[in-house]
mmCIF file of C-alpha atoms in Angstrom:
data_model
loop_
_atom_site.group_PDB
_atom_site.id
_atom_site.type_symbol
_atom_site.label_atom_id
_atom_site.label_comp_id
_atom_site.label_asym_id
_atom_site.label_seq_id
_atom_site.Cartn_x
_atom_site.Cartn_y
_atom_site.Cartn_z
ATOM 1 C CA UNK A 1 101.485 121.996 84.036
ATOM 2 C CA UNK A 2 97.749 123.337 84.038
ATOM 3 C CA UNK A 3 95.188 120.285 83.689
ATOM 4 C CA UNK A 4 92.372 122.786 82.409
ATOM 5 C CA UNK A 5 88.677 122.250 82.771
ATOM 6 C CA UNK A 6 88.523 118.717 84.821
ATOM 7 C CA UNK A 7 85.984 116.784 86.673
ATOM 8 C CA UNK A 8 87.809 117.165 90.134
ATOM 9 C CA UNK A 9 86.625 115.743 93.165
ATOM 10 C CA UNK A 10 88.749 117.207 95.720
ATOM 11 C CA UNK A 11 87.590 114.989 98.615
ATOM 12 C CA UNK A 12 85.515 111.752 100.225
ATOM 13 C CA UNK A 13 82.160 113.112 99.829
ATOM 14 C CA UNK A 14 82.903 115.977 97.495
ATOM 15 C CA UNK A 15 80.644 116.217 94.112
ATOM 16 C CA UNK A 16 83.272 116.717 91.237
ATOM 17 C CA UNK A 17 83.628 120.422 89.709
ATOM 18 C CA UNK A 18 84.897 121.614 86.613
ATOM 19 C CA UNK A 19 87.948 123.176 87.138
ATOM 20 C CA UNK A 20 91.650 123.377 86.492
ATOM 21 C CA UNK A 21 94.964 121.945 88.482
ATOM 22 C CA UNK A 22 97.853 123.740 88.519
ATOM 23 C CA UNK A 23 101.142 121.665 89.544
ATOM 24 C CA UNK A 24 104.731 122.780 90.047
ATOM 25 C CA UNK A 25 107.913 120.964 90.300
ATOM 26 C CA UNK A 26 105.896 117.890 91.157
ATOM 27 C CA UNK A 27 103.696 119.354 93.385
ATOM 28 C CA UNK A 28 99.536 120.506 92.950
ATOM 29 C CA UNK A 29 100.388 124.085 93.570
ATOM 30 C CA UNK A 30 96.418 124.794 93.095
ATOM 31 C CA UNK A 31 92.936 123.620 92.330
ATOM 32 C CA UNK A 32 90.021 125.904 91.536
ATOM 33 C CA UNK A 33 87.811 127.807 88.729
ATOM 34 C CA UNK A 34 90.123 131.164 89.003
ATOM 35 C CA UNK A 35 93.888 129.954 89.188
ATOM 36 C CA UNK A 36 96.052 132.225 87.293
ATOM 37 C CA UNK A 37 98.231 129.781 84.699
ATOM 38 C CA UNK A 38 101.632 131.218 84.489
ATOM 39 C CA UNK A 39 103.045 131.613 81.145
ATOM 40 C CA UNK A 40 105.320 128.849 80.872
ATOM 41 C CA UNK A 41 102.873 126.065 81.981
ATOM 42 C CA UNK A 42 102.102 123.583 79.842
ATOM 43 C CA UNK A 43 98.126 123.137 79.350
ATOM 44 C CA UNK A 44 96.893 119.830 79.425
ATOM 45 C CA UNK A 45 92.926 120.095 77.859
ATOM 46 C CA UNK A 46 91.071 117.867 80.822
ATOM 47 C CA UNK A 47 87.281 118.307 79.480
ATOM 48 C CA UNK A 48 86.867 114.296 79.284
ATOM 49 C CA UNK A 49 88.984 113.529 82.608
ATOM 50 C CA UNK A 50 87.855 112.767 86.182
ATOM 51 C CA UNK A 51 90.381 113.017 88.469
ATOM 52 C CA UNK A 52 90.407 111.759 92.518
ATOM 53 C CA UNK A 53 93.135 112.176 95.588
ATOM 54 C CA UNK A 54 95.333 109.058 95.138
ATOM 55 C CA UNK A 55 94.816 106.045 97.273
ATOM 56 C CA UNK A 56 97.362 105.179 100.352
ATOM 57 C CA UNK A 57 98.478 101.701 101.102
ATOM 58 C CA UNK A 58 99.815 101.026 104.543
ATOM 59 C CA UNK A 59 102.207 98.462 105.520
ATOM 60 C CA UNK A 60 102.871 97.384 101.284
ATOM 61 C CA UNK A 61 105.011 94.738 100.110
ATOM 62 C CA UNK A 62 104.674 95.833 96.980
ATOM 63 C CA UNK A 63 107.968 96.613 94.980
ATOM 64 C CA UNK A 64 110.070 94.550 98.218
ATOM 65 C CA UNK A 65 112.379 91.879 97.701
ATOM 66 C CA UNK A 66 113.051 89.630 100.181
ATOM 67 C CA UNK A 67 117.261 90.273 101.418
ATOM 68 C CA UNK A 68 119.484 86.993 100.908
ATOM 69 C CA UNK A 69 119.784 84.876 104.188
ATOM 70 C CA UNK A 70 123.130 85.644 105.964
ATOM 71 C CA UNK A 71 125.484 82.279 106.179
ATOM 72 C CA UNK A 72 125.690 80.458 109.208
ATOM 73 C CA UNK A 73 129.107 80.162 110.463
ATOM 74 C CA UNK A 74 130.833 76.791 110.982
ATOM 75 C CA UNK A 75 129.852 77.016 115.044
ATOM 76 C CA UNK A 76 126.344 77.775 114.842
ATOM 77 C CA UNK A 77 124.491 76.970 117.894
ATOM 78 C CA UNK A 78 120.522 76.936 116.797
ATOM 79 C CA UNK A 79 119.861 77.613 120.594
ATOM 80 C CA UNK A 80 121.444 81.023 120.309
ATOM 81 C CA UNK A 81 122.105 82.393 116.806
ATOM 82 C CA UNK A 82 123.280 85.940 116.002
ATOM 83 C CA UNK A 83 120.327 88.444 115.969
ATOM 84 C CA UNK A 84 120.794 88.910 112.093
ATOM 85 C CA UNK A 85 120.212 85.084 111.336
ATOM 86 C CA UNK A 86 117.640 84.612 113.863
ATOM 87 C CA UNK A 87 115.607 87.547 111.425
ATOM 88 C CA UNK A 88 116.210 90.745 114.133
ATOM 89 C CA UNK A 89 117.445 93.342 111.815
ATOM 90 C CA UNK A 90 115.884 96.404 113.182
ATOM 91 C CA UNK A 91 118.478 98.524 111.300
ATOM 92 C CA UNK A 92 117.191 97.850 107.779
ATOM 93 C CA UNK A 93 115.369 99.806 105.740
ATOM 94 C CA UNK A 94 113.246 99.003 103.592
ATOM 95 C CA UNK A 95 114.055 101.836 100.877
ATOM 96 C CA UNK A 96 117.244 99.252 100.717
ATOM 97 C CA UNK A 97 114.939 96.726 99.607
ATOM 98 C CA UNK A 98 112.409 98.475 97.638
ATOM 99 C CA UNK A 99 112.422 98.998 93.580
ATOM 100 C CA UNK A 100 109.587 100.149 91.506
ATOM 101 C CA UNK A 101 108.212 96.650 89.739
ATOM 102 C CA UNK A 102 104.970 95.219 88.058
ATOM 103 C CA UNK A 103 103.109 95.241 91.550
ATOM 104 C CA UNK A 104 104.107 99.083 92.078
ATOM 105 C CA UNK A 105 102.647 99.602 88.270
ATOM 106 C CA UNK A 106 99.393 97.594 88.782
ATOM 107 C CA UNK A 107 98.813 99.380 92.225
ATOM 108 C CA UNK A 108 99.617 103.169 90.221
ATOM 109 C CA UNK A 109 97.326 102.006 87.891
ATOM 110 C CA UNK A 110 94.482 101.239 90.399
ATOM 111 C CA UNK A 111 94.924 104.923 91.868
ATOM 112 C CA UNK A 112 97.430 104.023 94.730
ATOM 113 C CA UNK A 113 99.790 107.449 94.741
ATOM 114 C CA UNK A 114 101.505 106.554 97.953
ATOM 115 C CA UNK A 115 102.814 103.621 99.756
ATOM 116 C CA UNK A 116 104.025 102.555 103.328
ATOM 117 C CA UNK A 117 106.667 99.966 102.319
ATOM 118 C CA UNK A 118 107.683 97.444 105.138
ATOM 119 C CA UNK A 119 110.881 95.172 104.995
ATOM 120 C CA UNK A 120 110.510 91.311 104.181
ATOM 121 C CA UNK A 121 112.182 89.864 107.377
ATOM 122 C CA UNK A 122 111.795 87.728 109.925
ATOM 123 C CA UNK A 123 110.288 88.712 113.784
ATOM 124 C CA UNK A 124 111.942 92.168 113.441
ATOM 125 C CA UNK A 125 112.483 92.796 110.035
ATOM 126 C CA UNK A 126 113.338 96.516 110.173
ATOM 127 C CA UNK A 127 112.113 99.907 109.720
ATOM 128 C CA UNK A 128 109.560 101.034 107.209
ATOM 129 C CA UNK A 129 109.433 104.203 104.854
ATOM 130 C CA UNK A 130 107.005 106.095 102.937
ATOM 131 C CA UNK A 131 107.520 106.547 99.312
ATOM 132 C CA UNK A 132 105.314 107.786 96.006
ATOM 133 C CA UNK A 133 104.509 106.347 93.150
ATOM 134 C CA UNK A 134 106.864 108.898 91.018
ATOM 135 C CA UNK A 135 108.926 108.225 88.282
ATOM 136 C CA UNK A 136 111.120 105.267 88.759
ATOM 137 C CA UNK A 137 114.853 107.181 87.639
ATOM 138 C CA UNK A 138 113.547 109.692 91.140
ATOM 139 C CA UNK A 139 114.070 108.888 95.065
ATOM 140 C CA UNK A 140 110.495 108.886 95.492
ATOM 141 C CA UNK A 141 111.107 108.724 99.067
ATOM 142 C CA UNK A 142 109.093 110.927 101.417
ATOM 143 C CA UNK A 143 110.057 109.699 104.924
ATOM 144 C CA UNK A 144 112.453 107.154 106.496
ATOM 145 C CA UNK A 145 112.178 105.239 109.492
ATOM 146 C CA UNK A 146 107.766 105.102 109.838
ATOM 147 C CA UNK A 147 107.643 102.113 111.720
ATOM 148 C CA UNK A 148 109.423 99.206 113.195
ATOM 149 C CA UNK A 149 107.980 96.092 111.054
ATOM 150 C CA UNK A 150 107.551 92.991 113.518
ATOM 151 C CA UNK A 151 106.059 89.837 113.154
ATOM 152 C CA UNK A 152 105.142 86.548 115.639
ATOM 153 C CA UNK A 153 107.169 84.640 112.276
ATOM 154 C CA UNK A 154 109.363 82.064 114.182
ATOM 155 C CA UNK A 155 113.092 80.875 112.921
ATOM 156 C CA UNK A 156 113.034 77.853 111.140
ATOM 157 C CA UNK A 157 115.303 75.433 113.015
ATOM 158 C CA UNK A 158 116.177 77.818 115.583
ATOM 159 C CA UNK A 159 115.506 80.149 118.211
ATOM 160 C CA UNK A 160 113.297 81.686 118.456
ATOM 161 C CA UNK A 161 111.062 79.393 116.510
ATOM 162 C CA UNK A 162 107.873 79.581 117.760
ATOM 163 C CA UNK A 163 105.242 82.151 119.097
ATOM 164 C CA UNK A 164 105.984 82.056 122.672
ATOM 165 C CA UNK A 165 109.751 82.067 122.114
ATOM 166 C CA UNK A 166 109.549 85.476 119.798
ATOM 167 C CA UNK A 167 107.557 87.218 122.388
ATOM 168 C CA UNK A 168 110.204 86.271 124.630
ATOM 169 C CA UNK A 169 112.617 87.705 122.233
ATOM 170 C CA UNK A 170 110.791 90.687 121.928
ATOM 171 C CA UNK A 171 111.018 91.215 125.111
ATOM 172 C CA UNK A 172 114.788 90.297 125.233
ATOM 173 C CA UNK A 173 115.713 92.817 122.224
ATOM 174 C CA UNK A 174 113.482 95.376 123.907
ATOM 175 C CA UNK A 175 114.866 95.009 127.713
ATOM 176 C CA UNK A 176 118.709 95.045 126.530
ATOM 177 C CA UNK A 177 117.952 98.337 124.379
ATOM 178 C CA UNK A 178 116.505 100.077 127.058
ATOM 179 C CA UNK A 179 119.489 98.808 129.289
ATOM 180 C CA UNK A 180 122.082 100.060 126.914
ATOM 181 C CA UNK A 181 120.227 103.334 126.575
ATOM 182 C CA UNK A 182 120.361 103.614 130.069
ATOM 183 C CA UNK A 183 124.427 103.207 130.622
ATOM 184 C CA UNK A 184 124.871 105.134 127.212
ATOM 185 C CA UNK A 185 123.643 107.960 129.588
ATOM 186 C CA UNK A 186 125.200 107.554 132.407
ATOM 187 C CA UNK A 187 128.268 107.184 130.730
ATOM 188 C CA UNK A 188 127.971 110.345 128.996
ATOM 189 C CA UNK A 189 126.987 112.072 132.266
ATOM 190 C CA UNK A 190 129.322 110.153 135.313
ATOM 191 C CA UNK A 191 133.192 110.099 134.913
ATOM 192 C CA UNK A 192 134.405 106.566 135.162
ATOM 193 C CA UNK A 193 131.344 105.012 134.278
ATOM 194 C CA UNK A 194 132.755 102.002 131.699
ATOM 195 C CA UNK A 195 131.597 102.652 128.005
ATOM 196 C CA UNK A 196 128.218 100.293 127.001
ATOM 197 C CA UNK A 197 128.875 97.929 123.736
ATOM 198 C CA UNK A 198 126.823 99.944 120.934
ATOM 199 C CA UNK A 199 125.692 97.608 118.628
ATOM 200 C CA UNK A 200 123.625 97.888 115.289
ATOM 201 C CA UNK A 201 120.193 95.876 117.271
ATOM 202 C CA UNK A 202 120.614 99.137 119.445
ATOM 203 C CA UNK A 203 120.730 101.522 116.932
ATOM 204 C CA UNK A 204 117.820 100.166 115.430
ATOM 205 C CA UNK A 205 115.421 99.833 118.394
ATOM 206 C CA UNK A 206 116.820 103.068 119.783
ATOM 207 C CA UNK A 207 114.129 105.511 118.621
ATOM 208 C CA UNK A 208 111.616 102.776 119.491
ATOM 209 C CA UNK A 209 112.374 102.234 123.195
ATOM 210 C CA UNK A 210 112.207 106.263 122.950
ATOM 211 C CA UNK A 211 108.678 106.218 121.536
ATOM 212 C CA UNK A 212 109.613 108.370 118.586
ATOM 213 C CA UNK A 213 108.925 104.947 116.110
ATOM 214 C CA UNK A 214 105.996 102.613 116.364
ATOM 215 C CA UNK A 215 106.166 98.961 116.552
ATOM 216 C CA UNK A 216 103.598 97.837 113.388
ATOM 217 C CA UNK A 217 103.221 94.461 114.632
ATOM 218 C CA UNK A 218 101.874 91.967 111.609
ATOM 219 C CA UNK A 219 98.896 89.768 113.784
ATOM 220 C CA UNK A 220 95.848 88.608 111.458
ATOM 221 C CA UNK A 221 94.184 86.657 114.030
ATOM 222 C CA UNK A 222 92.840 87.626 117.329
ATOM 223 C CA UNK A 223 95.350 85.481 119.373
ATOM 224 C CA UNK A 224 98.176 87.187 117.492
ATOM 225 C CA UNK A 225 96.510 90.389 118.836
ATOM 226 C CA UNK A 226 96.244 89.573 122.001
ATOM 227 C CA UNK A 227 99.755 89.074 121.776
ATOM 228 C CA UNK A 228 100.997 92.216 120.322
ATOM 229 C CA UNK A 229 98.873 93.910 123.114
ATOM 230 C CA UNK A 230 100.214 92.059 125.666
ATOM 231 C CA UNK A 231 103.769 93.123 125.038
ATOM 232 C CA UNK A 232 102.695 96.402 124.429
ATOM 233 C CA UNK A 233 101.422 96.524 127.681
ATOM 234 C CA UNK A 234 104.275 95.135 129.473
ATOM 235 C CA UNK A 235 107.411 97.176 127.396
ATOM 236 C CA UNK A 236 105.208 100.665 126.825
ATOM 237 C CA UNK A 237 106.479 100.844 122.648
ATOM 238 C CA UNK A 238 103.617 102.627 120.750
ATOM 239 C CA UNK A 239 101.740 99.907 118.397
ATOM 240 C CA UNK A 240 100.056 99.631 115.351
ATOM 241 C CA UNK A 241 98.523 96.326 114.401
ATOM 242 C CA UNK A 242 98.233 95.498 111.145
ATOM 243 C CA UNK A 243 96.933 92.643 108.253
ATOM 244 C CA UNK A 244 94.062 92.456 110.645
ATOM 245 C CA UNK A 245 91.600 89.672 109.084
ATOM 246 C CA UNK A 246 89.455 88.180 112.316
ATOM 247 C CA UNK A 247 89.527 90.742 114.979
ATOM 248 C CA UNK A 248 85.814 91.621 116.372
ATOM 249 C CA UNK A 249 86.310 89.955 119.116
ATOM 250 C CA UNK A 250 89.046 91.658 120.577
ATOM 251 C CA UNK A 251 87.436 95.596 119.654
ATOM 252 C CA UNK A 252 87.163 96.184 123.478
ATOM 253 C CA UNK A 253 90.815 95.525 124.287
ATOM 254 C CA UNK A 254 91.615 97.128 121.286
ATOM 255 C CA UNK A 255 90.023 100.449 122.029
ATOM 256 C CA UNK A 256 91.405 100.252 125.643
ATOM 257 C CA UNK A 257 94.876 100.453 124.321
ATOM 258 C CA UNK A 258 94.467 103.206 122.693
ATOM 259 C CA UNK A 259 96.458 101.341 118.823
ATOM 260 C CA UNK A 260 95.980 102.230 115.370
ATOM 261 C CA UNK A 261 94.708 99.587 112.862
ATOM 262 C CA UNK A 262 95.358 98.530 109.713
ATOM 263 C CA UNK A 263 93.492 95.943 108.000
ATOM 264 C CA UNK A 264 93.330 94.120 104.617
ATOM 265 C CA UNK A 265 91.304 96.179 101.796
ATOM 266 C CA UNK A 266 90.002 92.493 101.048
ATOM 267 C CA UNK A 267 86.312 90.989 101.072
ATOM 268 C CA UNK A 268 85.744 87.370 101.838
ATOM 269 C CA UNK A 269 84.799 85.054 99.150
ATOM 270 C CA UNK A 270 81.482 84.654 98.005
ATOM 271 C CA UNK A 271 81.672 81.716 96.393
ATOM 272 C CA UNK A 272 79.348 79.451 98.675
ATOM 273 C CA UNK A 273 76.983 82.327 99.379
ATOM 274 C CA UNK A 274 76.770 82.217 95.181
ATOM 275 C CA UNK A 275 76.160 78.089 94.730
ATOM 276 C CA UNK A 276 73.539 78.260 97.172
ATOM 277 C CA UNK A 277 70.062 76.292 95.672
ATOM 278 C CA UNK A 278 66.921 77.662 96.130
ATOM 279 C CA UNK A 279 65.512 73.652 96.786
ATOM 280 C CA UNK A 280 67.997 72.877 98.964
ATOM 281 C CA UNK A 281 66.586 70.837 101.596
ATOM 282 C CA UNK A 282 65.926 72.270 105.136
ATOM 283 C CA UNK A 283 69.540 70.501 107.242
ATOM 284 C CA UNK A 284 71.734 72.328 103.636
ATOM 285 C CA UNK A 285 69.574 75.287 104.307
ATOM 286 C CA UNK A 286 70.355 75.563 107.818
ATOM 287 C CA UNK A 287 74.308 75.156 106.761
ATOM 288 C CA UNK A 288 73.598 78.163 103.844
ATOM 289 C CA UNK A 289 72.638 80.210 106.833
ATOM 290 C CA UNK A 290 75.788 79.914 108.757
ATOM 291 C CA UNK A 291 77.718 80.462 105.707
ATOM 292 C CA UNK A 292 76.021 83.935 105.032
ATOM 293 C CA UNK A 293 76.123 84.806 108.589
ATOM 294 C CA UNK A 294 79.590 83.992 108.947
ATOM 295 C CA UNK A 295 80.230 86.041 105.747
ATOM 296 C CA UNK A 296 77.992 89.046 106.565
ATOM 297 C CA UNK A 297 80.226 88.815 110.182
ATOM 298 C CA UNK A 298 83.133 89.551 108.065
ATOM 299 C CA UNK A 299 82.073 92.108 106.255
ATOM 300 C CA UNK A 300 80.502 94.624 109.376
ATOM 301 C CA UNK A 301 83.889 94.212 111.347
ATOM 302 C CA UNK A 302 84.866 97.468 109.769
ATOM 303 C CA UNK A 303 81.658 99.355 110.859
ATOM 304 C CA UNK A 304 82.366 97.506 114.306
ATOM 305 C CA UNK A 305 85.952 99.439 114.406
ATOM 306 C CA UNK A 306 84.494 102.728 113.521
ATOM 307 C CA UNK A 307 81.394 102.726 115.802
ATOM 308 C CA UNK A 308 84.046 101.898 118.742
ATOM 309 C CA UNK A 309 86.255 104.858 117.672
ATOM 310 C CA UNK A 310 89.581 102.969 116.650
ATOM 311 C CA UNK A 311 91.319 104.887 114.266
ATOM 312 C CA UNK A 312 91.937 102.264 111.228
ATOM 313 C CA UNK A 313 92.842 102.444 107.562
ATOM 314 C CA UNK A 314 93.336 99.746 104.669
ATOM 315 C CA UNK A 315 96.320 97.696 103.483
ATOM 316 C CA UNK A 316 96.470 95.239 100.592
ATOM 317 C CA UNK A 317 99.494 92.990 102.065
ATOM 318 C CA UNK A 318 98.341 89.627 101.513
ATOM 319 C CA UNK A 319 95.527 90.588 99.143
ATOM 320 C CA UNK A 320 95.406 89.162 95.687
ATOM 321 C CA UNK A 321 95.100 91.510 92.488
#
């Protein structure tokens, strides 16, 4: 196909250009003034169109259904449930979970052309994947395996059901993968040495504990990041924070640690700042003030993050359409 004689702005920044886009099995094979159009291309006349890079959306839910709750068995101690019904599923995917819905179409139609999809799970819900926003009958899938999605979301009824006890979890899930790592090798290198139990918890934290996969812990308030740092500190996993809401506070410790950020794509509400009365009296007026200041707070976090140097991008998890 040969989109001829476009508006294209080819980048943040970039003034738009007349000029024509040339794309092959799928793929933009060419922008510019002086492409060559093969023969068999398909002209598409673009004289009225404007056309921009696609937006990316980190850490989506969009297109994810939630997987169906395994049964407890007739001797279920809450105390100590099986990983898989106290939510660690590290194994999943979630291409396994994902299909292309009305979400998916409202974000294509919004310019999203990419997505990082994340599992719907409890504290470990599994691994996430990057797909675009193609065609539903193709795979659409680019990459496998982005990130480990984790979460300070407690069992219900159960252990670990609280934030303290799924740190200690973490830490758990973590410790025992590195430990079966450990006599994997040994048993592959010392005769004798007794075969470790492989299990599928393994398998899945086994490229984590290696630092190949990032944890992408979910932590929208600053105590949940001070969490997520803390363990990263103590196990060593590489970390990405995301649905960040309320975080200025905790920039510095942020920028020691050296994470990546993601945080909603989402503005606070207005709403008060827009009922304010111009004859208010001088006690409402003082309350108008905090509002705005608490609002205005909101919105330079962002800035905040950039001026510090954390590397940080959007997500709309959580955000309404």
């Amino acid at each position: 196909y040969a989109i001829t004689n476009a508006t294209v702005f080819p980048g943040p920044g970039k003034a738009g250009v007349k000029s024509t886009i040339l794309i092959q099995n799928g793929v933009i094979a060419g922008i510019g003034t002086n492409l060559r159009i093969p023969k068999e291309a398909k002209l598409i006349a673009g004289d009225s169109l404007f056309i921009y890079p696609g937006f990316i959306d980190g850490a989506s839910t969009a297109g994810i259904t939630k997987p169906k709750d395994p049964e407890r068995p007739e001797n279920f101690v809450s105390s100590n449930p099986s990983n898989e019904i106290a939510g660690i599923t590290p194994w999943r995917s979630a291409v396994d979970q994902y299909a292309m819905d009305s979400k998916v179409e409202e974000l294509r139609k919004s310019g999203f052309t990419i997505l990082q999809i994340v599992p719907e799970g409890g504290m470990i819900a599994g691994k996430a994947a990057i797909v675009v926003l193609g065609h539903e009958t193709s795979s659409n899938l680019i990459k496998k395996n982005t990130a480990l999605a984790a979460s300070f979301r407690g069992s219900r009824g159960m252990y670990p059901g609280t934030a303290a006890g799924v740190m200690a979890k973490f830490r758990d899930v973590y410790k025992n993968a590195e430990l079966t790592k450990i006599n994997s090798d040994k048993y592959s290198a010392v005769p004798g040495v007794k075969r470790p139990a492989i299990d599928d918890t393994f398998l899945g934290m086994k490229d984590v504990i290696s630092k190949s996969t990032p944890v992408m812990f979910s932590a929208s308030s600053e105590l949940e990041i001070r969490r997520a740092l803390k363990l990263q500190n103590e196990l060593g996993f590489n970390l990405i924070l995301t649905d960040l809401e309320n975080y200025e506070g905790v920039i510095p410790e942020m920028k020691a640690s050296g994470v990546n950020v993601l945080i909603k794509a989402e503005v606070p509400e207005d709403k008060a700042i827009k009922a304010q009365k111009e004859d208010a009296s001088e006690d409402v007026k003082v309350q108008y003030a905090r509002v705005r200041e608490s609002f205005d707070k909101a919105i330079a976090q962002a800035g905040k993050l950039e001026a510090a140097g954390i590397p940080f991008s959007f997500t709309t998890i959580g955000v309404k359409t």
